[in-house]
Amino acid sequence: MSREAQNPVDLDDLYRDVILDHYRSPRNRGLLDEATVSAEGFNPSCGDEIQLSVAILDGTVNGLGFGGAGCSISQSSASMMTEALEGRSLVDARQMSAHVQQMLTDDSFDLDAVNLGDLEALSGVAKFPVRIKCGLLAWKVLDQALANASGEHVEDDSDIPTRVTSG
Ligand code: ZN
């Protein structure tokens, strides 16, 4: 086992355990046949790739599946995301995405003010600037997919390019 797989970055033990659990046993890995929208993204700074398929029915995220390859942070972030969002309304899903992205990028974000469950494990990544984009990737892809599903257009983030592949 590579050194990175044992300890992706020097995360607190609890956070590291959650991230490694999702990395080793990813949830919802594999794209959905019944997807209503699919998107993909790339993190050039680390080489991470995420493909995401989302099945939306009556304003609810009915199912998610992901594929791709990359470091433990990028893949576990995608796994945690799919688990956290299943069954949520589109409004809730987009709010959760906004919160996670703030948690990763905004020092003043108050973790106690929200309930992100296991996703809080990603907060440890914020301390490692070179890994933040790894954690953000899946959420940028999600934003692209959900915006498309709502008939909106999201400007491509040149640091983390994403695009809709079907939908
Ligand atoms: Zn990465």
Short mmCIF file of N, CA and C and ligand atoms in Angstrom, two decimals:
data_model
loop_
_atom_site.label_atom_id
_atom_site.label_comp_id
_atom_site.label_asym_id
_atom_site.label_seq_id
_atom_site.Cartn_x
_atom_site.Cartn_y
_atom_site.Cartn_z
N MET A 1 0.85 -1.20 0.00
CA MET A 1 0.00 0.00 0.00
C MET A 1 0.89 1.24 0.00
N SER A 2 0.50 2.19 -0.83
CA SER A 2 1.32 3.40 -0.94
C SER A 2 1.22 4.22 0.34
N ARG A 3 2.17 5.07 0.52
CA ARG A 3 2.17 5.92 1.69
C ARG A 3 0.93 6.81 1.69
N GLU A 4 0.57 7.30 0.49
CA GLU A 4 -0.58 8.20 0.44
C GLU A 4 -1.85 7.49 0.86
N ALA A 5 -1.96 6.22 0.50
CA ALA A 5 -3.18 5.49 0.85
C ALA A 5 -3.30 5.31 2.36
N GLN A 6 -2.16 5.25 3.04
CA GLN A 6 -2.22 5.11 4.49
C GLN A 6 -2.59 6.41 5.18
N ASN A 7 -2.06 7.51 4.67
CA ASN A 7 -2.38 8.80 5.27
C ASN A 7 -2.32 9.88 4.19
N PRO A 8 -3.49 10.18 3.60
CA PRO A 8 -3.54 11.06 2.43
C PRO A 8 -2.83 12.39 2.67
N VAL A 9 -3.15 13.00 3.75
CA VAL A 9 -2.41 14.17 4.22
C VAL A 9 -2.48 14.04 5.72
N ASP A 10 -1.78 14.83 6.46
CA ASP A 10 -1.77 14.63 7.91
C ASP A 10 -3.08 15.09 8.55
N LEU A 11 -4.12 14.38 8.23
CA LEU A 11 -5.43 14.72 8.78
C LEU A 11 -5.55 14.18 10.20
N ASP A 12 -6.46 14.80 10.95
CA ASP A 12 -6.79 14.26 12.26
C ASP A 12 -7.28 12.82 12.06
N ASP A 13 -7.05 11.98 13.04
CA ASP A 13 -7.35 10.55 12.89
C ASP A 13 -8.78 10.28 12.46
N LEU A 14 -9.72 10.97 13.10
CA LEU A 14 -11.13 10.72 12.81
C LEU A 14 -11.44 11.05 11.36
N TYR A 15 -10.99 12.19 10.92
CA TYR A 15 -11.23 12.63 9.54
C TYR A 15 -10.55 11.68 8.57
N ARG A 16 -9.33 11.30 8.91
CA ARG A 16 -8.58 10.41 8.02
C ARG A 16 -9.30 9.06 7.87
N ASP A 17 -9.83 8.54 8.98
CA ASP A 17 -10.51 7.25 8.94
C ASP A 17 -11.74 7.31 8.04
N VAL A 18 -12.49 8.41 8.13
CA VAL A 18 -13.70 8.54 7.30
C VAL A 18 -13.31 8.60 5.83
N ILE A 19 -12.29 9.41 5.53
CA ILE A 19 -11.87 9.57 4.14
C ILE A 19 -11.32 8.26 3.58
N LEU A 20 -10.51 7.57 4.36
CA LEU A 20 -9.95 6.31 3.87
C LEU A 20 -11.01 5.23 3.71
N ASP A 21 -12.02 5.26 4.57
CA ASP A 21 -13.12 4.29 4.45
C ASP A 21 -13.83 4.47 3.11
N HIS A 22 -14.09 5.72 2.75
CA HIS A 22 -14.77 5.99 1.47
C HIS A 22 -13.85 5.72 0.28
N TYR A 23 -12.56 5.92 0.48
CA TYR A 23 -11.62 5.66 -0.62
C TYR A 23 -11.51 4.16 -0.89
N ARG A 24 -11.44 3.38 0.17
CA ARG A 24 -11.27 1.93 0.02
C ARG A 24 -12.58 1.23 -0.33
N SER A 25 -13.69 1.76 0.16
CA SER A 25 -15.01 1.17 -0.08
C SER A 25 -15.94 2.24 -0.62
N PRO A 26 -15.69 2.69 -1.85
CA PRO A 26 -16.49 3.81 -2.36
C PRO A 26 -17.97 3.46 -2.46
N ARG A 27 -18.81 4.42 -2.09
CA ARG A 27 -20.26 4.26 -2.20
C ARG A 27 -20.70 4.78 -3.58
N ASN A 28 -21.65 4.09 -4.16
CA ASN A 28 -22.25 4.56 -5.43
C ASN A 28 -21.23 4.70 -6.56
N ARG A 29 -20.25 3.82 -6.55
CA ARG A 29 -19.29 3.85 -7.65
C ARG A 29 -19.90 3.15 -8.87
N GLY A 30 -19.81 3.78 -10.02
CA GLY A 30 -20.44 3.27 -11.23
C GLY A 30 -21.52 4.22 -11.69
N LEU A 31 -21.58 4.47 -12.99
CA LEU A 31 -22.53 5.45 -13.51
C LEU A 31 -23.91 4.82 -13.65
N LEU A 32 -24.94 5.65 -13.58
CA LEU A 32 -26.32 5.18 -13.57
C LEU A 32 -26.88 5.10 -14.98
N ASP A 33 -27.54 3.99 -15.31
CA ASP A 33 -28.24 3.88 -16.59
C ASP A 33 -29.41 4.88 -16.65
N GLU A 34 -30.03 5.12 -15.49
CA GLU A 34 -31.23 5.95 -15.46
C GLU A 34 -30.94 7.43 -15.21
N ALA A 35 -29.67 7.84 -15.40
CA ALA A 35 -29.30 9.23 -15.13
C ALA A 35 -30.10 10.20 -16.00
N THR A 36 -30.48 11.33 -15.41
CA THR A 36 -31.13 12.38 -16.19
C THR A 36 -30.13 13.45 -16.60
N VAL A 37 -29.01 13.50 -15.90
CA VAL A 37 -27.94 14.43 -16.29
C VAL A 37 -26.59 13.83 -15.87
N SER A 38 -25.60 14.03 -16.72
CA SER A 38 -24.25 13.54 -16.42
C SER A 38 -23.25 14.66 -16.69
N ALA A 39 -22.21 14.71 -15.87
CA ALA A 39 -21.18 15.74 -16.05
C ALA A 39 -19.84 15.15 -15.64
N GLU A 40 -18.79 15.85 -16.03
CA GLU A 40 -17.46 15.38 -15.65
C GLU A 40 -16.57 16.57 -15.40
N GLY A 41 -15.49 16.33 -14.68
CA GLY A 41 -14.56 17.41 -14.37
C GLY A 41 -13.17 16.87 -14.15
N PHE A 42 -12.23 17.78 -14.14
CA PHE A 42 -10.82 17.42 -14.09
C PHE A 42 -10.10 18.42 -13.20
N ASN A 43 -9.23 17.92 -12.34
CA ASN A 43 -8.39 18.79 -11.50
C ASN A 43 -6.96 18.70 -12.00
N PRO A 44 -6.55 19.64 -12.87
CA PRO A 44 -5.23 19.52 -13.50
C PRO A 44 -4.08 19.53 -12.50
N SER A 45 -4.28 20.16 -11.33
CA SER A 45 -3.17 20.30 -10.40
C SER A 45 -2.78 18.96 -9.78
N CYS A 46 -3.70 17.98 -9.82
CA CYS A 46 -3.40 16.68 -9.21
C CYS A 46 -3.63 15.53 -10.18
N GLY A 47 -4.37 15.79 -11.27
CA GLY A 47 -4.67 14.74 -12.24
C GLY A 47 -5.94 13.97 -11.92
N ASP A 48 -6.75 14.49 -10.99
CA ASP A 48 -7.98 13.79 -10.61
C ASP A 48 -9.07 13.98 -11.66
N GLU A 49 -9.84 12.92 -11.88
CA GLU A 49 -10.98 12.98 -12.78
C GLU A 49 -12.21 12.43 -12.07
N ILE A 50 -13.35 13.10 -12.30
CA ILE A 50 -14.62 12.59 -11.78
C ILE A 50 -15.68 12.66 -12.88
N GLN A 51 -16.37 11.54 -13.07
CA GLN A 51 -17.58 11.54 -13.87
C GLN A 51 -18.74 11.31 -12.90
N LEU A 52 -19.83 12.04 -13.12
CA LEU A 52 -20.96 11.95 -12.20
C LEU A 52 -22.24 11.80 -13.00
N SER A 53 -23.07 10.87 -12.59
CA SER A 53 -24.41 10.77 -13.19
C SER A 53 -25.43 10.94 -12.07
N VAL A 54 -26.48 11.69 -12.38
CA VAL A 54 -27.50 12.01 -11.38
C VAL A 54 -28.88 11.70 -11.97
N ALA A 55 -29.69 11.02 -11.19
CA ALA A 55 -31.08 10.76 -11.59
C ALA A 55 -31.97 11.68 -10.76
N ILE A 56 -32.62 12.60 -11.44
CA ILE A 56 -33.48 13.57 -10.75
C ILE A 56 -34.93 13.28 -11.13
N LEU A 57 -35.78 13.23 -10.11
CA LEU A 57 -37.20 12.98 -10.36
C LEU A 57 -38.01 13.91 -9.44
N ASP A 58 -38.90 14.70 -10.03
CA ASP A 58 -39.77 15.59 -9.25
C ASP A 58 -38.99 16.46 -8.27
N GLY A 59 -37.89 17.04 -8.73
CA GLY A 59 -37.13 17.96 -7.88
C GLY A 59 -36.32 17.29 -6.79
N THR A 60 -36.18 15.97 -6.88
CA THR A 60 -35.42 15.23 -5.86
C THR A 60 -34.29 14.46 -6.52
N VAL A 61 -33.17 14.41 -5.82
CA VAL A 61 -32.03 13.61 -6.29
C VAL A 61 -32.31 12.16 -5.91
N ASN A 62 -32.73 11.39 -6.89
CA ASN A 62 -33.15 10.01 -6.63
C ASN A 62 -31.97 9.05 -6.56
N GLY A 63 -30.91 9.37 -7.28
CA GLY A 63 -29.76 8.49 -7.27
C GLY A 63 -28.56 9.19 -7.87
N LEU A 64 -27.38 8.75 -7.45
CA LEU A 64 -26.14 9.30 -7.99
C LEU A 64 -25.15 8.17 -8.17
N GLY A 65 -24.31 8.31 -9.16
CA GLY A 65 -23.23 7.35 -9.34
C GLY A 65 -22.03 8.09 -9.87
N PHE A 66 -20.84 7.63 -9.48
CA PHE A 66 -19.66 8.34 -9.97
C PHE A 66 -18.61 7.37 -10.49
N GLY A 67 -17.77 7.90 -11.36
CA GLY A 67 -16.62 7.16 -11.85
C GLY A 67 -15.44 8.10 -11.89
N GLY A 68 -14.31 7.58 -12.29
CA GLY A 68 -13.13 8.43 -12.37
C GLY A 68 -11.96 7.82 -11.64
N ALA A 69 -10.91 8.59 -11.57
CA ALA A 69 -9.69 8.12 -10.93
C ALA A 69 -8.96 9.32 -10.37
N GLY A 70 -8.17 9.06 -9.36
CA GLY A 70 -7.40 10.15 -8.78
C GLY A 70 -7.02 9.85 -7.35
N CYS A 71 -6.60 10.86 -6.65
CA CYS A 71 -6.10 10.69 -5.29
C CYS A 71 -7.24 10.36 -4.32
N SER A 72 -6.86 9.97 -3.13
CA SER A 72 -7.84 9.54 -2.14
C SER A 72 -8.81 10.66 -1.78
N ILE A 73 -8.34 11.90 -1.71
CA ILE A 73 -9.23 13.00 -1.34
C ILE A 73 -10.30 13.19 -2.41
N SER A 74 -9.89 13.18 -3.67
CA SER A 74 -10.86 13.42 -4.75
C SER A 74 -11.91 12.32 -4.82
N GLN A 75 -11.46 11.09 -4.69
CA GLN A 75 -12.40 9.97 -4.84
C GLN A 75 -13.29 9.82 -3.60
N SER A 76 -12.73 10.03 -2.42
CA SER A 76 -13.56 9.89 -1.22
C SER A 76 -14.54 11.05 -1.12
N SER A 77 -14.15 12.23 -1.60
CA SER A 77 -15.07 13.36 -1.60
C SER A 77 -16.28 13.03 -2.47
N ALA A 78 -16.04 12.42 -3.63
CA ALA A 78 -17.14 12.04 -4.52
C ALA A 78 -18.02 10.98 -3.87
N SER A 79 -17.41 10.01 -3.22
CA SER A 79 -18.17 8.94 -2.57
C SER A 79 -19.05 9.51 -1.45
N MET A 80 -18.45 10.36 -0.62
CA MET A 80 -19.22 10.98 0.47
C MET A 80 -20.36 11.83 -0.07
N MET A 81 -20.07 12.53 -1.16
CA MET A 81 -21.09 13.39 -1.77
C MET A 81 -22.29 12.58 -2.23
N THR A 82 -22.04 11.48 -2.93
CA THR A 82 -23.16 10.70 -3.46
C THR A 82 -24.00 10.13 -2.32
N GLU A 83 -23.32 9.73 -1.25
CA GLU A 83 -24.05 9.17 -0.12
C GLU A 83 -24.90 10.23 0.58
N ALA A 84 -24.33 11.43 0.70
CA ALA A 84 -25.01 12.49 1.45
C ALA A 84 -26.21 13.06 0.68
N LEU A 85 -26.17 13.00 -0.63
CA LEU A 85 -27.18 13.71 -1.42
C LEU A 85 -28.37 12.86 -1.84
N GLU A 86 -28.23 11.55 -1.74
CA GLU A 86 -29.31 10.69 -2.20
C GLU A 86 -30.60 10.98 -1.42
N GLY A 87 -31.68 11.21 -2.17
CA GLY A 87 -32.97 11.47 -1.54
C GLY A 87 -33.22 12.93 -1.18
N ARG A 88 -32.24 13.78 -1.41
CA ARG A 88 -32.40 15.20 -1.05
C ARG A 88 -33.08 15.96 -2.19
N SER A 89 -33.72 17.06 -1.81
CA SER A 89 -34.28 17.94 -2.84
C SER A 89 -33.13 18.65 -3.55
N LEU A 90 -33.42 19.14 -4.76
CA LEU A 90 -32.40 19.88 -5.49
C LEU A 90 -31.95 21.10 -4.70
N VAL A 91 -32.87 21.76 -4.02
CA VAL A 91 -32.54 22.94 -3.23
C VAL A 91 -31.56 22.57 -2.11
N ASP A 92 -31.87 21.48 -1.40
CA ASP A 92 -30.98 21.02 -0.32
C ASP A 92 -29.61 20.62 -0.87
N ALA A 93 -29.63 19.93 -2.01
CA ALA A 93 -28.37 19.45 -2.59
C ALA A 93 -27.47 20.63 -2.95
N ARG A 94 -28.07 21.67 -3.52
CA ARG A 94 -27.25 22.81 -3.93
C ARG A 94 -26.76 23.58 -2.72
N GLN A 95 -27.57 23.63 -1.66
CA GLN A 95 -27.13 24.31 -0.45
C GLN A 95 -25.99 23.53 0.21
N MET A 96 -26.12 22.21 0.23
CA MET A 96 -25.07 21.39 0.82
C MET A 96 -23.76 21.57 0.05
N SER A 97 -23.86 21.62 -1.27
CA SER A 97 -22.67 21.84 -2.09
C SER A 97 -22.02 23.18 -1.76
N ALA A 98 -22.85 24.21 -1.60
CA ALA A 98 -22.31 25.53 -1.27
C ALA A 98 -21.60 25.49 0.08
N HIS A 99 -22.21 24.80 1.04
CA HIS A 99 -21.61 24.72 2.38
C HIS A 99 -20.27 23.99 2.35
N VAL A 100 -20.23 22.87 1.65
CA VAL A 100 -18.97 22.11 1.59
C VAL A 100 -17.88 22.94 0.92
N GLN A 101 -18.24 23.64 -0.14
CA GLN A 101 -17.22 24.45 -0.83
C GLN A 101 -16.75 25.61 0.04
N GLN A 102 -17.68 26.19 0.83
CA GLN A 102 -17.26 27.23 1.77
C GLN A 102 -16.34 26.64 2.85
N MET A 103 -16.71 25.46 3.33
CA MET A 103 -15.91 24.79 4.37
C MET A 103 -14.48 24.58 3.89
N LEU A 104 -14.34 24.25 2.59
CA LEU A 104 -13.01 23.97 2.05
C LEU A 104 -12.21 25.23 1.74
N THR A 105 -12.88 26.35 1.54
CA THR A 105 -12.17 27.52 1.02
C THR A 105 -12.24 28.76 1.90
N ASP A 106 -13.16 28.77 2.87
CA ASP A 106 -13.37 29.98 3.65
C ASP A 106 -13.00 29.73 5.11
N ASP A 107 -11.92 30.36 5.56
CA ASP A 107 -11.44 30.18 6.93
C ASP A 107 -12.48 30.52 7.98
N SER A 108 -13.38 31.44 7.65
CA SER A 108 -14.33 31.90 8.66
C SER A 108 -15.61 31.08 8.67
N PHE A 109 -15.66 30.03 7.85
CA PHE A 109 -16.87 29.21 7.81
C PHE A 109 -17.10 28.53 9.15
N ASP A 110 -18.33 28.64 9.66
CA ASP A 110 -18.65 28.09 10.97
C ASP A 110 -19.26 26.69 10.82
N LEU A 111 -18.43 25.70 11.07
CA LEU A 111 -18.85 24.30 10.90
C LEU A 111 -20.00 23.94 11.84
N ASP A 112 -20.04 24.61 13.00
CA ASP A 112 -21.07 24.28 13.98
C ASP A 112 -22.45 24.79 13.56
N ALA A 113 -22.47 25.69 12.60
CA ALA A 113 -23.75 26.29 12.19
C ALA A 113 -24.51 25.42 11.19
N VAL A 114 -23.86 24.38 10.70
CA VAL A 114 -24.51 23.52 9.72
C VAL A 114 -24.35 22.07 10.17
N ASN A 115 -25.13 21.18 9.57
CA ASN A 115 -25.00 19.77 9.89
C ASN A 115 -24.62 19.02 8.62
N LEU A 116 -23.35 18.75 8.47
CA LEU A 116 -22.87 18.11 7.25
C LEU A 116 -22.55 16.64 7.45
N GLY A 117 -22.77 16.12 8.65
CA GLY A 117 -22.52 14.70 8.89
C GLY A 117 -21.09 14.31 8.57
N ASP A 118 -20.94 13.18 7.90
CA ASP A 118 -19.61 12.68 7.56
C ASP A 118 -18.81 13.64 6.67
N LEU A 119 -19.53 14.50 5.97
CA LEU A 119 -18.84 15.44 5.07
C LEU A 119 -17.89 16.36 5.84
N GLU A 120 -18.12 16.47 7.16
CA GLU A 120 -17.23 17.31 7.96
C GLU A 120 -15.79 16.80 7.91
N ALA A 121 -15.63 15.54 7.58
CA ALA A 121 -14.27 15.00 7.47
C ALA A 121 -13.46 15.76 6.44
N LEU A 122 -14.15 16.33 5.44
CA LEU A 122 -13.43 17.08 4.42
C LEU A 122 -12.90 18.41 4.93
N SER A 123 -13.39 18.84 6.09
CA SER A 123 -12.93 20.14 6.62
C SER A 123 -11.43 20.12 6.88
N GLY A 124 -10.91 18.94 7.23
CA GLY A 124 -9.48 18.83 7.50
C GLY A 124 -8.63 19.15 6.28
N VAL A 125 -9.21 18.94 5.09
CA VAL A 125 -8.48 19.17 3.85
C VAL A 125 -8.18 20.67 3.65
N ALA A 126 -9.03 21.51 4.25
CA ALA A 126 -8.86 22.96 4.08
C ALA A 126 -7.50 23.44 4.59
N LYS A 127 -6.90 22.64 5.49
CA LYS A 127 -5.59 23.03 6.05
C LYS A 127 -4.45 22.77 5.07
N PHE A 128 -4.76 22.09 3.96
CA PHE A 128 -3.72 21.72 3.01
C PHE A 128 -4.05 22.30 1.64
N PRO A 129 -3.60 23.56 1.41
CA PRO A 129 -4.03 24.28 0.20
C PRO A 129 -3.85 23.51 -1.10
N VAL A 130 -2.79 22.71 -1.21
CA VAL A 130 -2.58 22.00 -2.49
C VAL A 130 -3.61 20.90 -2.71
N ARG A 131 -4.34 20.51 -1.65
CA ARG A 131 -5.32 19.43 -1.80
C ARG A 131 -6.76 19.94 -1.89
N ILE A 132 -6.95 21.24 -1.71
CA ILE A 132 -8.33 21.75 -1.67
C ILE A 132 -9.07 21.46 -2.98
N LYS A 133 -8.40 21.64 -4.11
CA LYS A 133 -9.06 21.38 -5.39
C LYS A 133 -9.44 19.91 -5.53
N CYS A 134 -8.67 19.02 -4.92
CA CYS A 134 -9.01 17.59 -4.92
C CYS A 134 -10.37 17.39 -4.25
N GLY A 135 -10.55 18.07 -3.11
CA GLY A 135 -11.81 17.95 -2.38
C GLY A 135 -12.96 18.63 -3.09
N LEU A 136 -12.67 19.72 -3.80
CA LEU A 136 -13.72 20.49 -4.48
C LEU A 136 -14.23 19.83 -5.75
N LEU A 137 -13.39 19.04 -6.40
CA LEU A 137 -13.70 18.57 -7.75
C LEU A 137 -15.11 17.99 -7.89
N ALA A 138 -15.46 17.03 -7.06
CA ALA A 138 -16.76 16.36 -7.19
C ALA A 138 -17.91 17.37 -7.07
N TRP A 139 -17.72 18.36 -6.21
CA TRP A 139 -18.78 19.34 -5.96
C TRP A 139 -18.93 20.31 -7.12
N LYS A 140 -17.83 20.63 -7.78
CA LYS A 140 -17.90 21.46 -8.98
C LYS A 140 -18.63 20.71 -10.10
N VAL A 141 -18.36 19.42 -10.19
CA VAL A 141 -19.05 18.61 -11.20
C VAL A 141 -20.54 18.54 -10.87
N LEU A 142 -20.85 18.36 -9.60
CA LEU A 142 -22.25 18.35 -9.16
C LEU A 142 -22.94 19.66 -9.53
N ASP A 143 -22.31 20.79 -9.22
CA ASP A 143 -22.91 22.09 -9.52
C ASP A 143 -23.23 22.20 -11.01
N GLN A 144 -22.29 21.73 -11.82
CA GLN A 144 -22.49 21.79 -13.28
C GLN A 144 -23.71 20.94 -13.67
N ALA A 145 -23.81 19.75 -13.09
CA ALA A 145 -24.93 18.85 -13.42
C ALA A 145 -26.26 19.43 -12.95
N LEU A 146 -26.30 19.93 -11.72
CA LEU A 146 -27.58 20.41 -11.17
C LEU A 146 -28.02 21.70 -11.84
N ALA A 147 -27.06 22.54 -12.20
CA ALA A 147 -27.42 23.76 -12.92
C ALA A 147 -28.04 23.41 -14.27
N ASN A 148 -27.44 22.44 -14.94
CA ASN A 148 -27.97 22.01 -16.23
C ASN A 148 -29.39 21.46 -16.08
N ALA A 149 -29.59 20.69 -15.01
CA ALA A 149 -30.91 20.11 -14.76
C ALA A 149 -31.95 21.18 -14.49
N SER A 150 -31.50 22.35 -14.00
CA SER A 150 -32.40 23.46 -13.72
C SER A 150 -32.46 24.45 -14.87
N GLY A 151 -31.84 24.10 -16.00
CA GLY A 151 -31.88 24.96 -17.16
C GLY A 151 -30.97 26.17 -17.05
N GLU A 152 -29.99 26.10 -16.15
CA GLU A 152 -29.07 27.23 -15.97
C GLU A 152 -27.73 26.91 -16.62
N HIS A 153 -26.95 27.95 -16.71
CA HIS A 153 -25.61 27.78 -17.26
C HIS A 153 -24.60 28.17 -16.18
N VAL A 154 -23.62 27.33 -15.93
CA VAL A 154 -22.58 27.63 -14.95
C VAL A 154 -21.28 27.94 -15.70
N GLU A 155 -20.69 29.06 -15.36
CA GLU A 155 -19.41 29.41 -15.96
C GLU A 155 -18.38 28.34 -15.57
N ASP A 156 -17.62 27.93 -16.51
CA ASP A 156 -16.58 26.96 -16.26
C ASP A 156 -15.50 27.59 -15.37
N ASP A 157 -15.09 26.85 -14.36
CA ASP A 157 -14.00 27.30 -13.49
C ASP A 157 -12.69 26.82 -14.14
N SER A 158 -11.89 27.75 -14.57
CA SER A 158 -10.71 27.36 -15.36
C SER A 158 -9.72 26.54 -14.54
N ASP A 159 -9.76 26.68 -13.20
CA ASP A 159 -8.87 25.89 -12.36
C ASP A 159 -9.34 24.44 -12.25
N ILE A 160 -10.66 24.25 -12.34
CA ILE A 160 -11.25 22.92 -12.23
C ILE A 160 -12.31 22.81 -13.32
N PRO A 161 -11.89 22.53 -14.56
CA PRO A 161 -12.83 22.52 -15.66
C PRO A 161 -13.88 21.41 -15.53
N THR A 162 -15.14 21.78 -15.76
CA THR A 162 -16.22 20.80 -15.72
C THR A 162 -17.09 21.00 -16.95
N ARG A 163 -17.79 19.94 -17.35
CA ARG A 163 -18.75 20.09 -18.45
C ARG A 163 -19.82 19.04 -18.34
N VAL A 164 -20.99 19.39 -18.86
CA VAL A 164 -22.10 18.45 -18.93
C VAL A 164 -21.84 17.51 -20.09
N THR A 165 -22.01 16.21 -19.87
CA THR A 165 -21.77 15.24 -20.94
C THR A 165 -23.07 14.69 -21.51
N SER A 166 -24.13 14.71 -20.73
CA SER A 166 -25.46 14.38 -21.25
C SER A 166 -26.50 14.93 -20.30
N GLY A 167 -27.64 15.29 -20.88
CA GLY A 167 -28.69 15.84 -20.02
C GLY A 167 -29.45 16.93 -20.72
ZN ZN B 1 -6.08 15.01 -5.92
#
